[in-house]
Amino acid sequence: YIATRNNIQVSEFRSAGDMWKWYETSESLTPMKLRSLGISDAFLSGDACLTGDTLISTEDGLKRIDSFGSDKSTEWQELRIKMDSRIGFQYSTHWRYSGKKQTYKIKTARGNTLKCTANHQLLVFHNGEFSWVRTDQVKIGDLLCISPRTEHLKDSETLTPIVSIEDNGIQKVYDFSMENDPSFVANGLI
């Protein structure tokens, strides 16, 4: 069926096989949906990374991010472990060594330190709202979100201000792909 408005001249008809089909674009629909939810291209591309000494909160305790696999290849490797995230514990799907990249060191008032690439997303509370902000766009005083499951924290103590941002040089970096929400807890920060 073709629906047109008045004064539109249809000069060509095609068979149904030549037309656009919604299911042919399903690969592009998921990234569009995630972007509409405020999830960035860095999450989608897997280019946002953390240094090897980063501690990841898993169901079995804290583990260094570089302990999950080899740094001999930058290919994604399957990895199914339960990790803490902003939505609770969820499964990872993949892990990878991402090579050597320029990194930054973020320190918070609570003593959390995170060493990550410029495009690594941090969950920031600003003007009454949570949003994902690239590491190279955060500033001293921004409030970062701490996992509410971090030991010794009360429910009301889930934010901490950034007290310093430093160049951390070129480091080996690593990343995860998550099953549902792309976030995970690294050094106590979401």
XYZ file of C-alpha atoms in Angstrom:
190
model
C 0.000 0.000 0.000
C 1.198 3.502 -0.763
C -0.150 6.530 1.102
C 0.502 9.984 -0.275
C -0.498 13.530 0.485
C -2.355 15.686 -2.006
C -0.373 16.995 -4.989
C 2.345 14.336 -4.780
C 2.980 12.625 -8.091
C 4.120 9.010 -7.935
C 6.221 8.252 -10.970
C 7.762 4.922 -10.034
C 6.498 1.740 -8.472
C 8.781 -1.031 -7.301
C 8.156 -4.593 -6.315
C 7.996 -5.357 -2.598
C 11.444 -6.992 -2.701
C 13.091 -3.698 -3.681
C 11.735 -1.731 -0.732
C 13.288 -0.999 2.628
C 12.452 -3.525 5.328
C 12.529 -2.610 9.024
C 14.331 -5.837 10.003
C 17.234 -5.023 7.688
C 18.158 -2.162 10.032
C 17.935 -4.073 13.308
C 21.711 -3.788 13.807
C 21.425 -0.007 13.810
C 18.325 0.110 16.023
C 20.086 -1.086 19.197
C 22.790 1.615 19.097
C 20.101 4.239 18.423
C 18.076 3.003 21.388
C 21.147 3.087 23.664
C 22.066 6.604 22.515
C 18.518 7.783 23.244
C 19.013 6.466 26.784
C 22.159 8.578 27.134
C 24.654 5.773 26.531
C 27.642 6.978 24.549
C 29.502 5.875 21.450
C 32.466 4.905 23.629
C 30.293 2.298 25.345
C 29.021 1.078 22.001
C 32.394 0.917 20.268
C 34.301 -0.651 23.138
C 37.010 2.018 22.895
C 36.701 3.300 26.466
C 39.309 1.559 28.587
C 40.852 1.168 32.032
C 44.432 0.405 33.114
C 45.369 -3.138 34.150
C 45.607 -2.392 37.877
C 41.908 -1.418 38.024
C 39.921 -3.529 40.494
C 36.650 -4.898 39.142
C 33.889 -5.835 41.579
C 32.725 -9.377 40.781
C 30.383 -11.750 42.564
C 33.539 -13.534 43.808
C 35.257 -10.372 45.085
C 37.652 -7.808 43.614
C 39.805 -8.827 40.636
C 42.365 -6.898 38.602
C 41.093 -6.150 35.098
C 44.303 -7.498 33.526
C 43.797 -10.890 35.211
C 40.894 -11.921 32.969
C 42.905 -12.746 29.863
C 46.028 -12.237 27.793
C 47.423 -8.997 26.411
C 48.742 -10.799 23.314
C 45.700 -9.921 21.166
C 43.268 -7.024 20.972
C 40.421 -9.291 19.841
C 37.341 -9.560 22.051
C 37.396 -12.766 24.120
C 34.294 -14.376 25.595
C 34.057 -13.886 29.344
C 30.950 -14.665 31.374
C 31.307 -13.506 34.969
C 28.913 -11.691 37.271
C 30.060 -8.117 37.820
C 28.668 -5.241 39.850
C 27.070 -2.433 37.824
C 24.688 0.470 38.362
C 21.751 -1.954 38.024
C 23.180 -4.583 40.386
C 25.134 -7.690 39.507
C 24.951 -8.624 35.835
C 26.954 -10.810 33.478
C 29.778 -9.662 31.266
C 29.885 -11.090 27.750
C 33.402 -10.227 26.563
C 36.746 -8.828 27.696
C 39.663 -7.475 25.720
C 43.095 -5.961 25.886
C 42.813 -2.709 23.925
C 46.496 -1.892 23.442
C 48.496 1.010 24.822
C 46.720 4.354 25.015
C 46.995 7.749 26.675
C 45.378 7.649 30.136
C 44.266 10.005 32.905
C 44.185 9.518 36.679
C 41.007 10.655 38.427
C 41.072 10.917 42.251
C 38.024 11.441 44.473
C 37.541 12.789 47.984
C 36.746 9.244 49.206
C 40.101 8.001 47.968
C 38.878 6.255 44.811
C 41.390 6.445 41.978
C 40.570 5.504 38.411
C 43.085 5.432 35.557
C 41.335 5.450 32.191
C 41.326 6.660 28.600
C 39.969 10.088 27.637
C 36.713 8.654 26.287
C 35.949 6.395 29.261
C 32.498 7.353 30.565
C 31.966 8.270 34.209
C 28.535 8.488 35.845
C 28.289 12.097 37.091
C 25.574 13.742 39.204
C 25.072 17.340 38.079
C 22.127 19.726 38.542
C 19.957 16.999 40.048
C 20.504 14.533 37.197
C 22.799 11.606 36.419
C 24.625 11.645 33.098
C 27.546 9.906 31.438
C 30.525 12.205 30.908
C 33.792 11.428 29.142
C 36.910 11.471 31.322
C 38.385 14.320 29.264
C 35.254 16.404 29.968
C 34.939 15.993 33.748
C 36.350 18.632 36.053
C 37.444 18.962 39.653
C 34.365 19.149 41.878
C 32.155 16.979 39.638
C 30.298 14.350 41.691
C 31.043 10.762 40.646
C 28.815 7.830 41.558
C 30.085 5.122 43.893
C 28.590 1.649 43.851
C 25.996 1.479 46.642
C 27.302 -2.026 47.356
C 30.764 -0.714 48.244
C 31.600 -1.811 51.776
C 31.263 0.765 54.587
C 28.943 3.086 52.635
C 25.481 4.089 53.752
C 22.745 4.420 51.125
C 22.994 8.215 51.221
C 26.761 8.197 50.617
C 26.916 7.236 46.955
C 28.509 10.389 45.515
C 32.064 11.678 45.801
C 33.657 14.799 44.295
C 36.679 14.685 41.995
C 39.669 16.252 43.773
C 42.298 15.849 41.027
C 42.716 14.964 37.362
C 46.222 14.135 36.153
C 47.933 12.877 33.030
C 48.789 9.201 33.619
C 50.862 8.611 30.481
C 50.531 5.806 27.969
C 49.438 2.553 29.609
C 48.113 -0.879 28.645
C 44.311 -0.675 28.792
C 41.424 -3.169 28.957
C 37.646 -3.202 28.605
C 34.496 -5.277 29.156
C 31.276 -5.716 27.239
C 28.247 -6.256 29.452
C 25.109 -8.294 28.852
C 22.486 -5.639 29.672
C 23.482 -2.204 30.926
C 26.993 -1.251 29.713
C 28.149 0.007 33.122
C 30.321 -1.851 35.626
C 32.043 -0.956 38.883
C 35.770 -0.182 38.666
C 37.723 0.811 41.802
C 34.366 1.406 43.496
C 33.162 3.911 40.862
C 30.388 3.246 38.340
